[in-house]
PDB file of C-alpha atoms in Angstrom:
ATOM      1  CA  MET A  19      27.424 -12.682 -20.456  1.00 36.00           C
ATOM      2  CA  GLY A  20      24.584 -10.219 -20.099  1.00 41.00           C
ATOM      3  CA  GLY A  21      23.632  -8.977 -16.641  1.00 42.00           C
ATOM      4  CA  ARG A  22      20.168  -8.403 -15.229  1.00 45.00           C
ATOM      5  CA  THR A  23      18.635  -5.214 -16.585  1.00 50.00           C
ATOM      6  CA  LEU A  24      17.871  -2.791 -13.772  1.00 65.00           C
ATOM      7  CA  ILE A  25      14.620  -0.836 -13.867  1.00 77.00           C
ATOM      8  CA  ARG A  26      14.491   2.674 -12.438  1.00 82.00           C
ATOM      9  CA  PRO A  27      12.979   2.313  -8.944  1.00 87.00           C
ATOM     10  CA  GLN A  28       9.674   4.150  -8.371  1.00 86.00           C
ATOM     11  CA  ILE A  29       9.734   6.152  -5.145  1.00 89.00           C
ATOM     12  CA  HIS A  30       6.041   5.531  -4.355  1.00 86.00           C
ATOM     13  CA  ASP A  31       6.810   1.803  -4.067  1.00 82.00           C
ATOM     14  CA  TYR A  32       8.920   2.458  -0.965  1.00 86.00           C
ATOM     15  CA  LEU A  33       8.398   3.254   2.718  1.00 84.00           C
ATOM     16  CA  ASP A  34      12.105   3.245   3.607  1.00 89.00           C
ATOM     17  CA  TYR A  35      14.026   6.035   1.856  1.00 92.00           C
ATOM     18  CA  ARG A  36      17.345   4.315   2.549  1.00 91.00           C
ATOM     19  CA  ARG A  37      16.207   1.180   0.728  1.00 90.00           C
ATOM     20  CA  TYR A  38      15.087   3.388  -2.146  1.00 92.00           C
ATOM     21  CA  LEU A  39      18.463   5.144  -2.226  1.00 93.00           C
ATOM     22  CA  ARG A  40      20.313   1.836  -2.350  1.00 91.00           C
ATOM     23  CA  ASP A  41      18.250   0.778  -5.372  1.00 90.00           C
ATOM     24  CA  ALA A  42      18.409   4.216  -7.013  1.00 92.00           C
ATOM     25  CA  ILE A  43      22.188   4.488  -6.606  1.00 91.00           C
ATOM     26  CA  ALA A  44      22.571   0.972  -8.034  1.00 89.00           C
ATOM     27  CA  PHE A  45      20.451   2.046 -11.008  1.00 89.00           C
ATOM     28  CA  GLU A  46      22.504   5.212 -11.594  1.00 88.00           C
ATOM     29  CA  LYS A  47      25.701   3.163 -11.358  1.00 87.00           C
ATOM     30  CA  ALA A  48      24.362   0.626 -13.886  1.00 87.00           C
ATOM     31  CA  GLN A  49      23.580   3.501 -16.253  1.00 85.00           C
ATOM     32  CA  GLY A  50      27.187   4.700 -15.989  1.00 86.00           C
ATOM     33  CA  ARG A  51      26.277   8.067 -14.437  1.00 83.00           C
ATOM     34  CA  ILE A  52      28.206   7.409 -11.206  1.00 86.00           C
ATOM     35  CA  GLY A  53      31.058   5.109 -10.275  1.00 84.00           C
ATOM     36  CA  GLY A  54      30.282   4.439  -6.622  1.00 83.00           C
ATOM     37  CA  HIS A  55      29.842   6.008  -3.180  1.00 87.00           C
ATOM     38  CA  ARG A  56      32.790   8.347  -3.715  1.00 87.00           C
ATOM     39  CA  ASP A  57      31.007   9.971  -6.660  1.00 88.00           C
ATOM     40  CA  VAL A  58      27.788  10.191  -4.635  1.00 90.00           C
ATOM     41  CA  ALA A  59      29.593  11.844  -1.707  1.00 88.00           C
ATOM     42  CA  MET A  60      31.226  14.418  -4.003  1.00 88.00           C
ATOM     43  CA  PHE A  61      27.914  15.192  -5.724  1.00 87.00           C
ATOM     44  CA  VAL A  62      25.956  15.755  -2.523  1.00 87.00           C
ATOM     45  CA  GLY A  63      28.776  17.645  -0.796  1.00 88.00           C
ATOM     46  CA  LEU A  64      29.825  15.141   1.874  1.00 85.00           C
ATOM     47  CA  LYS A  65      33.431  14.705   2.961  1.00 80.00           C
ATOM     48  CA  SER A  66      33.894  10.994   2.329  1.00 83.00           C
ATOM     49  CA  PRO A  67      32.156   7.970   0.808  1.00 85.00           C
ATOM     50  CA  GLY A  68      31.879   6.611   4.345  1.00 88.00           C
ATOM     51  CA  HIS A  69      29.160   9.202   5.051  1.00 87.00           C
ATOM     52  CA  ILE A  70      27.047   7.708   2.267  1.00 89.00           C
ATOM     53  CA  THR A  71      27.510   4.239   3.746  1.00 89.00           C
ATOM     54  CA  TRP A  72      26.465   5.512   7.176  1.00 91.00           C
ATOM     55  CA  ILE A  73      23.349   7.131   5.737  1.00 90.00           C
ATOM     56  CA  LEU A  74      22.359   3.951   3.895  1.00 89.00           C
ATOM     57  CA  GLN A  75      22.969   1.913   7.071  1.00 90.00           C
ATOM     58  CA  GLY A  76      20.881   4.274   9.212  1.00 88.00           C
ATOM     59  CA  LYS A  77      23.829   5.527  11.253  1.00 88.00           C
ATOM     60  CA  ARG A  78      23.460   9.077   9.902  1.00 89.00           C
ATOM     61  CA  ASN A  79      20.461  11.052   8.680  1.00 90.00           C
ATOM     62  CA  LEU A  80      20.085  12.766   5.314  1.00 89.00           C
ATOM     63  CA  VAL A  81      19.558  16.485   5.969  1.00 87.00           C
ATOM     64  CA  GLY A  82      20.000  19.977   4.568  1.00 88.00           C
ATOM     65  CA  ASN A  83      21.860  20.551   1.323  1.00 89.00           C
ATOM     66  CA  ALA A  84      22.845  16.894   1.105  1.00 90.00           C
ATOM     67  CA  LEU A  85      19.147  15.954   0.917  1.00 92.00           C
ATOM     68  CA  GLU A  86      18.441  18.502  -1.830  1.00 92.00           C
ATOM     69  CA  ARG A  87      21.471  17.422  -3.854  1.00 91.00           C
ATOM     70  CA  MET A  88      20.571  13.750  -3.419  1.00 93.00           C
ATOM     71  CA  LEU A  89      17.195  14.498  -5.011  1.00 92.00           C
ATOM     72  CA  LYS A  90      19.009  15.820  -8.075  1.00 92.00           C
ATOM     73  CA  LEU A  91      21.323  12.814  -8.196  1.00 90.00           C
ATOM     74  CA  VAL A  92      18.451  10.307  -8.275  1.00 91.00           C
ATOM     75  CA  GLN A  93      16.402  12.635 -10.505  1.00 91.00           C
ATOM     76  CA  LEU A  94      13.379  13.169  -8.257  1.00 93.00           C
ATOM     77  CA  THR A  95      11.273  16.279  -8.835  1.00 92.00           C
ATOM     78  CA  GLY A  96       7.793  17.585  -8.061  1.00 92.00           C
ATOM     79  CA  HIS A  97       5.484  15.220  -6.152  1.00 90.00           C
ATOM     80  CA  ASP A  98       8.123  12.456  -6.200  1.00 92.00           C
ATOM     81  CA  ALA A  99      10.598  14.743  -4.415  1.00 94.00           C
ATOM     82  CA  GLU A 100       7.985  15.759  -1.852  1.00 94.00           C
ATOM     83  CA  TYR A 101       7.160  12.097  -1.208  1.00 92.00           C
ATOM     84  CA  PHE A 102      10.863  11.333  -0.688  1.00 95.00           C
ATOM     85  CA  LYS A 103      11.058  14.136   1.888  1.00 94.00           C
ATOM     86  CA  LEU A 104       8.042  12.679   3.693  1.00 93.00           C
ATOM     87  CA  LEU A 105       9.854   9.335   3.890  1.00 92.00           C
ATOM     88  CA  VAL A 106      12.977  11.018   5.235  1.00 94.00           C
ATOM     89  CA  GLY A 107      10.962  12.812   7.902  1.00 93.00           C
ATOM     90  CA  HIS A 108       9.048   9.675   8.877  1.00 90.00           C
ATOM     91  CA  ASN A 109      12.121   7.443   8.960  1.00 87.00           C
ATOM     92  CA  ASP A 110      14.320   9.861  10.902  1.00 88.00           C
ATOM     93  CA  THR A 111      11.988  11.442  13.470  1.00 88.00           C
ATOM     94  CA  ALA A 112      11.796   9.996  16.986  1.00 85.00           C
ATOM     95  CA  ASN A 113       8.508  11.794  17.771  1.00 87.00           C
ATOM     96  CA  PRO A 114       5.615   9.260  17.616  1.00 81.00           C
ATOM     97  CA  ASP A 115       2.963  11.921  16.959  1.00 81.00           C
ATOM     98  CA  GLU A 116       4.989  13.342  14.086  1.00 87.00           C
ATOM     99  CA  ARG A 117       5.493   9.834  12.688  1.00 83.00           C
ATOM    100  CA  ARG A 118       1.717   9.231  12.656  1.00 80.00           C
ATOM    101  CA  LEU A 119       1.030  12.523  10.897  1.00 82.00           C
ATOM    102  CA  LEU A 120       3.741  11.880   8.325  1.00 86.00           C
ATOM    103  CA  MET A 121       2.455   8.349   7.694  1.00 83.00           C
ATOM    104  CA  ALA A 122      -1.010   9.753   6.984  1.00 79.00           C
ATOM    105  CA  ARG A 123       0.522  12.148   4.422  1.00 85.00           C
ATOM    106  CA  ILE A 124       2.598   9.310   2.919  1.00 86.00           C
ATOM    107  CA  SER A 125      -0.487   7.145   2.454  1.00 78.00           C
ATOM    108  CA  ALA A 126      -2.447  10.054   0.964  1.00 78.00           C
ATOM    109  CA  SER A 127       0.398  10.733  -1.482  1.00 83.00           C
ATOM    110  CA  GLN A 128       0.454   7.081  -2.538  1.00 78.00           C
ATOM    111  CA  ALA A 129      -3.291   7.108  -3.133  1.00 70.00           C
ATOM    112  CA  LEU A 130      -3.150  10.290  -5.227  1.00 71.00           C
ATOM    113  CA  HIS A 131      -0.276   8.857  -7.240  1.00 71.00           C
ATOM    114  CA  LYS A 132      -1.985   5.530  -7.998  1.00 61.00           C
ATOM    115  CA  VAL A 133      -5.740   6.217  -8.049  1.00 56.00           C
ATOM    116  CA  LYS A 134      -7.512   5.937 -11.394  1.00 56.00           C
ATOM    117  CA  PRO A 135     -11.132   7.208 -11.395  1.00 48.00           C
ATOM    118  CA  SER A 136     -13.454   4.909 -13.315  1.00 53.00           C
ATOM    119  CA  THR A 137     -17.109   4.923 -14.274  1.00 53.00           C
ATOM    120  CA  SER A 138     -17.008   1.115 -13.969  1.00 60.00           C
ATOM    121  CA  ALA A 139     -16.077   1.152 -10.264  1.00 63.00           C
ATOM    122  CA  VAL A 140     -19.569   0.041  -9.251  1.00 69.00           C
ATOM    123  CA  ARG A 141     -18.985  -3.271 -11.062  1.00 79.00           C
ATOM    124  CA  TYR A 142     -15.767  -3.877  -9.162  1.00 82.00           C
ATOM    125  CA  TRP A 143     -17.378  -3.259  -5.777  1.00 81.00           C
ATOM    126  CA  SER A 144     -20.416  -5.406  -6.582  1.00 82.00           C
ATOM    127  CA  HIS A 145     -18.778  -8.571  -5.184  1.00 90.00           C
ATOM    128  CA  TRP A 146     -15.929  -9.250  -2.751  1.00 92.00           C
ATOM    129  CA  ARG A 147     -14.563 -11.925  -5.126  1.00 94.00           C
ATOM    130  CA  HIS A 148     -13.234  -9.349  -7.622  1.00 93.00           C
ATOM    131  CA  SER A 149     -10.898  -7.721  -5.092  1.00 91.00           C
ATOM    132  CA  VAL A 150      -9.642 -11.067  -3.760  1.00 95.00           C
ATOM    133  CA  VAL A 151      -8.938 -12.434  -7.245  1.00 96.00           C
ATOM    134  CA  ARG A 152      -6.974  -9.286  -8.055  1.00 93.00           C
ATOM    135  CA  GLU A 153      -4.835  -9.613  -4.925  1.00 92.00           C
ATOM    136  CA  LEU A 154      -4.383 -13.351  -5.500  1.00 94.00           C
ATOM    137  CA  VAL A 155      -2.934 -12.575  -8.929  1.00 93.00           C
ATOM    138  CA  ALA A 156      -0.233 -10.576  -7.117  1.00 89.00           C
ATOM    139  CA  VAL A 157       0.524 -13.519  -4.817  1.00 90.00           C
ATOM    140  CA  GLY A 158       0.814 -16.442  -7.250  1.00 87.00           C
ATOM    141  CA  GLU A 159       1.928 -17.090 -10.791  1.00 89.00           C
ATOM    142  CA  TYR A 160      -1.387 -17.565 -12.565  1.00 94.00           C
ATOM    143  CA  GLY A 161      -2.270 -17.524 -16.226  1.00 94.00           C
ATOM    144  CA  ARG A 162      -5.538 -16.634 -17.922  1.00 91.00           C
ATOM    145  CA  SER A 163      -6.493 -20.329 -18.008  1.00 93.00           C
ATOM    146  CA  ASP A 164      -5.847 -21.039 -14.312  1.00 95.00           C
ATOM    147  CA  THR A 165      -9.426 -20.316 -13.226  1.00 95.00           C
ATOM    148  CA  ALA A 166      -9.750 -23.651 -11.398  1.00 96.00           C
ATOM    149  CA  ALA A 167      -6.589 -23.099  -9.343  1.00 95.00           C
ATOM    150  CA  ILE A 168      -7.679 -19.576  -8.431  1.00 95.00           C
ATOM    151  CA  ALA A 169     -11.195 -20.745  -7.541  1.00 95.00           C
ATOM    152  CA  ARG A 170      -9.810 -23.322  -5.080  1.00 94.00           C
ATOM    153  CA  ARG A 171      -7.804 -20.642  -3.234  1.00 94.00           C
ATOM    154  CA  LEU A 172     -10.840 -18.484  -2.457  1.00 94.00           C
ATOM    155  CA  GLN A 173     -12.684 -18.678   0.853  1.00 91.00           C
ATOM    156  CA  PRO A 174     -15.457 -19.568   0.294  1.00 91.00           C
ATOM    157  CA  ILE A 175     -14.488 -21.499  -2.853  1.00 91.00           C
ATOM    158  CA  ALA A 176     -15.811 -19.999  -6.102  1.00 93.00           C
ATOM    159  CA  THR A 177     -16.661 -21.635  -9.412  1.00 95.00           C
ATOM    160  CA  GLU A 178     -14.421 -21.432 -12.464  1.00 95.00           C
ATOM    161  CA  ALA A 179     -17.089 -19.375 -14.240  1.00 95.00           C
ATOM    162  CA  GLU A 180     -17.149 -16.874 -11.364  1.00 95.00           C
ATOM    163  CA  VAL A 181     -13.366 -16.520 -11.424  1.00 96.00           C
ATOM    164  CA  ALA A 182     -13.397 -16.112 -15.216  1.00 95.00           C
ATOM    165  CA  ASP A 183     -15.972 -13.338 -14.792  1.00 93.00           C
ATOM    166  CA  SER A 184     -13.749 -11.603 -12.236  1.00 94.00           C
ATOM    167  CA  LEU A 185     -10.693 -11.882 -14.488  1.00 95.00           C
ATOM    168  CA  ASP A 186     -12.623 -10.432 -17.440  1.00 92.00           C
ATOM    169  CA  LEU A 187     -13.741  -7.467 -15.328  1.00 90.00           C
ATOM    170  CA  LEU A 188     -10.283  -6.848 -13.856  1.00 91.00           C
ATOM    171  CA  LEU A 189      -8.664  -6.960 -17.297  1.00 91.00           C
ATOM    172  CA  GLU A 190     -11.305  -4.562 -18.650  1.00 87.00           C
ATOM    173  CA  LEU A 191     -10.713  -2.131 -15.774  1.00 83.00           C
ATOM    174  CA  GLY A 192      -6.934  -2.350 -16.131  1.00 84.00           C
ATOM    175  CA  MET A 193      -6.585  -3.622 -12.558  1.00 87.00           C
ATOM    176  CA  ILE A 194      -4.673  -6.658 -13.799  1.00 91.00           C
ATOM    177  CA  ASP A 195      -2.801  -7.195 -17.049  1.00 91.00           C
ATOM    178  CA  ALA A 196      -1.288 -10.103 -18.962  1.00 91.00           C
ATOM    179  CA  THR A 197       2.140 -10.709 -20.441  1.00 89.00           C
ATOM    180  CA  SER A 198       2.627 -11.887 -24.009  1.00 86.00           C
ATOM    181  CA  ASP A 199       2.645 -15.512 -22.812  1.00 87.00           C
ATOM    182  CA  GLY A 200      -0.639 -15.092 -20.901  1.00 87.00           C
ATOM    183  CA  MET A 201       0.683 -14.757 -17.359  1.00 92.00           C
ATOM    184  CA  LEU A 202      -1.351 -12.375 -15.210  1.00 94.00           C
ATOM    185  CA  PHE A 203      -0.010  -9.627 -12.989  1.00 91.00           C
ATOM    186  CA  ARG A 204      -1.603  -6.932 -10.832  1.00 88.00           C
ATOM    187  CA  SER A 205      -1.363  -3.385 -12.132  1.00 83.00           C
ATOM    188  CA  GLU A 206      -0.943  -0.348  -9.891  1.00 69.00           C
ATOM    189  CA  THR A 207      -4.389   0.967 -10.812  1.00 60.00           C
ATOM    190  CA  ILE A 208      -6.651   1.704  -7.824  1.00 57.00           C
ATOM    191  CA  LEU A 209     -10.281   2.615  -8.419  1.00 57.00           C
ATOM    192  CA  SER A 210     -11.531   5.776  -6.773  1.00 50.00           C
ATOM    193  CA  THR A 211     -14.442   5.300  -4.360  1.00 50.00           C
ATOM    194  CA  GLY A 212     -15.115   8.976  -3.804  1.00 46.00           C
ATOM    195  CA  GLU A 213     -17.946   9.487  -6.271  1.00 43.00           C
ATOM    196  CA  ASN A 214     -21.367   9.833  -4.600  1.00 44.00           C
ATOM    197  CA  TRP A 215     -22.996   7.378  -6.988  1.00 42.00           C
ATOM    198  CA  THR A 216     -20.726   4.554  -5.789  1.00 53.00           C
ATOM    199  CA  GLN A 217     -21.620   4.827  -2.109  1.00 63.00           C
ATOM    200  CA  GLU A 218     -24.436   2.302  -2.303  1.00 65.00           C
ATOM    201  CA  ALA A 219     -22.086  -0.158  -4.006  1.00 69.00           C
ATOM    202  CA  ILE A 220     -19.425   0.451  -1.329  1.00 76.00           C
ATOM    203  CA  ARG A 221     -21.941  -0.208   1.444  1.00 80.00           C
ATOM    204  CA  GLY A 222     -22.936  -3.444  -0.286  1.00 81.00           C
ATOM    205  CA  PHE A 223     -19.270  -4.470  -0.514  1.00 84.00           C
ATOM    206  CA  GLN A 224     -18.744  -3.684   3.177  1.00 87.00           C
ATOM    207  CA  ASN A 225     -21.799  -5.753   4.102  1.00 89.00           C
ATOM    208  CA  GLN A 226     -20.291  -8.704   2.242  1.00 91.00           C
ATOM    209  CA  ILE A 227     -16.989  -8.337   4.115  1.00 91.00           C
ATOM    210  CA  LEU A 228     -18.794  -8.239   7.457  1.00 91.00           C
ATOM    211  CA  GLU A 229     -20.644 -11.424   6.518  1.00 92.00           C
ATOM    212  CA  LEU A 230     -17.300 -13.045   5.645  1.00 92.00           C
ATOM    213  CA  SER A 231     -15.914 -12.010   9.044  1.00 93.00           C
ATOM    214  CA  ILE A 232     -18.736 -13.908  10.769  1.00 92.00           C
ATOM    215  CA  ARG A 233     -17.861 -16.941   8.667  1.00 91.00           C
ATOM    216  CA  ALA A 234     -14.179 -16.540   9.542  1.00 92.00           C
ATOM    217  CA  LEU A 235     -15.001 -16.391  13.260  1.00 91.00           C
ATOM    218  CA  ASN A 236     -16.499 -19.864  13.056  1.00 90.00           C
ATOM    219  CA  SER A 237     -14.391 -21.555  10.365  1.00 91.00           C
ATOM    220  CA  ILE A 238     -10.829 -20.173  10.469  1.00 92.00           C
ATOM    221  CA  PRO A 239      -8.406 -21.202  13.276  1.00 93.00           C
ATOM    222  CA  ARG A 240      -7.727 -18.467  15.815  1.00 91.00           C
ATOM    223  CA  GLU A 241      -3.991 -18.380  15.058  1.00 92.00           C
ATOM    224  CA  GLU A 242      -4.759 -17.480  11.421  1.00 93.00           C
ATOM    225  CA  ARG A 243      -7.017 -14.521  12.173  1.00 92.00           C
ATOM    226  CA  GLU A 244      -7.320 -11.550  14.524  1.00 92.00           C
ATOM    227  CA  ILE A 245     -10.869 -10.751  15.586  1.00 91.00           C
ATOM    228  CA  SER A 246     -11.537  -8.868  18.820  1.00 90.00           C
ATOM    229  CA  THR A 247     -14.279  -6.670  20.248  1.00 91.00           C
ATOM    230  CA  VAL A 248     -14.548  -4.163  23.077  1.00 92.00           C
ATOM    231  CA  THR A 249     -17.430  -2.064  24.409  1.00 93.00           C
ATOM    232  CA  PHE A 250     -16.695   1.247  26.153  1.00 91.00           C
ATOM    233  CA  SER A 251     -18.164   4.632  27.037  1.00 93.00           C
ATOM    234  CA  VAL A 252     -16.400   7.829  25.991  1.00 91.00           C
ATOM    235  CA  SER A 253     -17.048  11.527  25.452  1.00 92.00           C
ATOM    236  CA  ARG A 254     -17.745  12.912  21.990  1.00 89.00           C
ATOM    237  CA  GLU A 255     -14.299  14.484  21.998  1.00 92.00           C
ATOM    238  CA  ARG A 256     -12.593  11.144  22.757  1.00 93.00           C
ATOM    239  CA  PHE A 257     -14.736   9.413  20.134  1.00 92.00           C
ATOM    240  CA  GLN A 258     -13.377  11.790  17.487  1.00 92.00           C
ATOM    241  CA  LYS A 259      -9.812  11.097  18.634  1.00 91.00           C
ATOM    242  CA  ILE A 260     -10.370   7.337  18.460  1.00 93.00           C
ATOM    243  CA  ARG A 261     -11.905   7.705  15.008  1.00 91.00           C
ATOM    244  CA  THR A 262      -8.872   9.688  13.864  1.00 88.00           C
ATOM    245  CA  ARG A 263      -6.485   7.050  15.234  1.00 89.00           C
ATOM    246  CA  ILE A 264      -8.367   4.325  13.348  1.00 90.00           C
ATOM    247  CA  GLN A 265      -8.044   6.339  10.133  1.00 85.00           C
ATOM    248  CA  GLU A 266      -4.331   6.826  10.772  1.00 86.00           C
ATOM    249  CA  MET A 267      -3.884   3.103  11.461  1.00 88.00           C
ATOM    250  CA  ARG A 268      -5.705   2.269   8.220  1.00 86.00           C
ATOM    251  CA  SER A 269      -3.467   4.680   6.299  1.00 83.00           C
ATOM    252  CA  GLU A 270      -0.335   3.125   7.775  1.00 86.00           C
ATOM    253  CA  ILE A 271      -1.510  -0.417   6.970  1.00 89.00           C
ATOM    254  CA  LEU A 272      -2.324   0.603   3.378  1.00 84.00           C
ATOM    255  CA  ALA A 273       1.149   2.089   3.016  1.00 84.00           C
ATOM    256  CA  LEU A 274       2.705  -1.149   4.301  1.00 87.00           C
ATOM    257  CA  VAL A 275       0.595  -3.186   1.888  1.00 86.00           C
ATOM    258  CA  ARG A 276       1.312  -1.023  -1.156  1.00 81.00           C
ATOM    259  CA  THR A 277       5.059  -1.314  -0.610  1.00 82.00           C
ATOM    260  CA  ASP A 278       5.212  -5.057   0.173  1.00 85.00           C
ATOM    261  CA  PRO A 279       7.545  -6.536  -2.490  1.00 81.00           C
ATOM    262  CA  GLU A 280       6.550 -10.192  -1.938  1.00 85.00           C
ATOM    263  CA  PRO A 281       2.911 -10.701  -0.853  1.00 88.00           C
ATOM    264  CA  GLN A 282       2.052 -14.310   0.033  1.00 90.00           C
ATOM    265  CA  GLU A 283      -1.591 -14.406   1.196  1.00 92.00           C
ATOM    266  CA  VAL A 284      -4.756 -12.330   0.770  1.00 93.00           C
ATOM    267  CA  TYR A 285      -6.550 -10.930   3.832  1.00 94.00           C
ATOM    268  CA  HIS A 286      -9.661  -8.901   4.614  1.00 93.00           C
ATOM    269  CA  LEU A 287      -9.375  -6.167   7.255  1.00 92.00           C
ATOM    270  CA  ALA A 288     -12.576  -4.674   8.684  1.00 90.00           C
ATOM    271  CA  VAL A 289     -12.555  -2.216  11.596  1.00 90.00           C
ATOM    272  CA  GLU A 290     -15.890  -1.075  13.035  1.00 90.00           C
ATOM    273  CA  LEU A 291     -16.672   1.709  15.482  1.00 91.00           C
ATOM    274  CA  PHE A 292     -20.374   2.460  15.946  1.00 89.00           C
ATOM    275  CA  PRO A 293     -22.733   3.570  18.744  1.00 91.00           C
ATOM    276  CA  ALA A 294     -24.325   0.911  20.948  1.00 88.00           C
ATOM    277  CA  THR A 295     -26.820   3.357  22.441  1.00 87.00           C
ATOM    278  CA  SER A 296     -29.038   6.162  21.146  1.00 82.00           C
ATOM    279  CA  LYS A 297     -28.172   9.768  21.957  1.00 79.00           C
ATOM    280  CA  ALA A 298     -29.346  10.977  25.355  1.00 73.00           C
ATOM    281  CA  LYS A 299     -32.241  13.417  25.169  1.00 72.00           C
ATOM    282  CA  PRO A 300     -31.484  16.934  26.461  1.00 67.00           C
TER     283      PRO A 300
END
């Protein structure tokens, strides 16, 4: 009887380095390169296989030479090795400020690893539907012909023709792909939004999301959404700190989303911070 074929785990799909190590060690064992935790312990220079178990269970941290040797065992080099070290630092530190800084670097590393610049980005950002259809493909098992089923899941509901248009665009951009039997799946491609010529399109997309948030306020039950507002007065220095914390929060949420193995629903998240008064005259 044939067993399930293991695929080499990709480090940028993980936020927990211990979970990655469990999968990576299982892969190396399946390939016949190691026999078990005893071989791992000998390779990384630890006294007993129990140390490996403790590390994987979170009872011990991975540090020093053992960390460097573990990188060689699971064959991580370059940016992948640096990302692994970021995960180790984030998972093992007890300092909340250090955790926030490391999470920002983790999210930035994920973005650099997965971003694909495209001259067609403006088409993607032209309507909120394209991004939702792409994420919905990751949630359900849809084929190229399931435009009606996809259309019914959208809020507000779209037409089959609109969904077909979104699928055509996403396939063209490589943001989704199809198996040989026509089933759709989301690719890891992320369009870059950094080009100056896309800023107008991005603002248009953001306007659409804000309009959807107004609709959600009135049509979606409170327990299925989180919408809150607060008005406050702060110094310029505190404003910059708040702005930085929002950016850090966004980075952490993106990292959580990118590494979610089983997404179930599609959400919009919009965070706004803007002045309610004009600047005081000197």
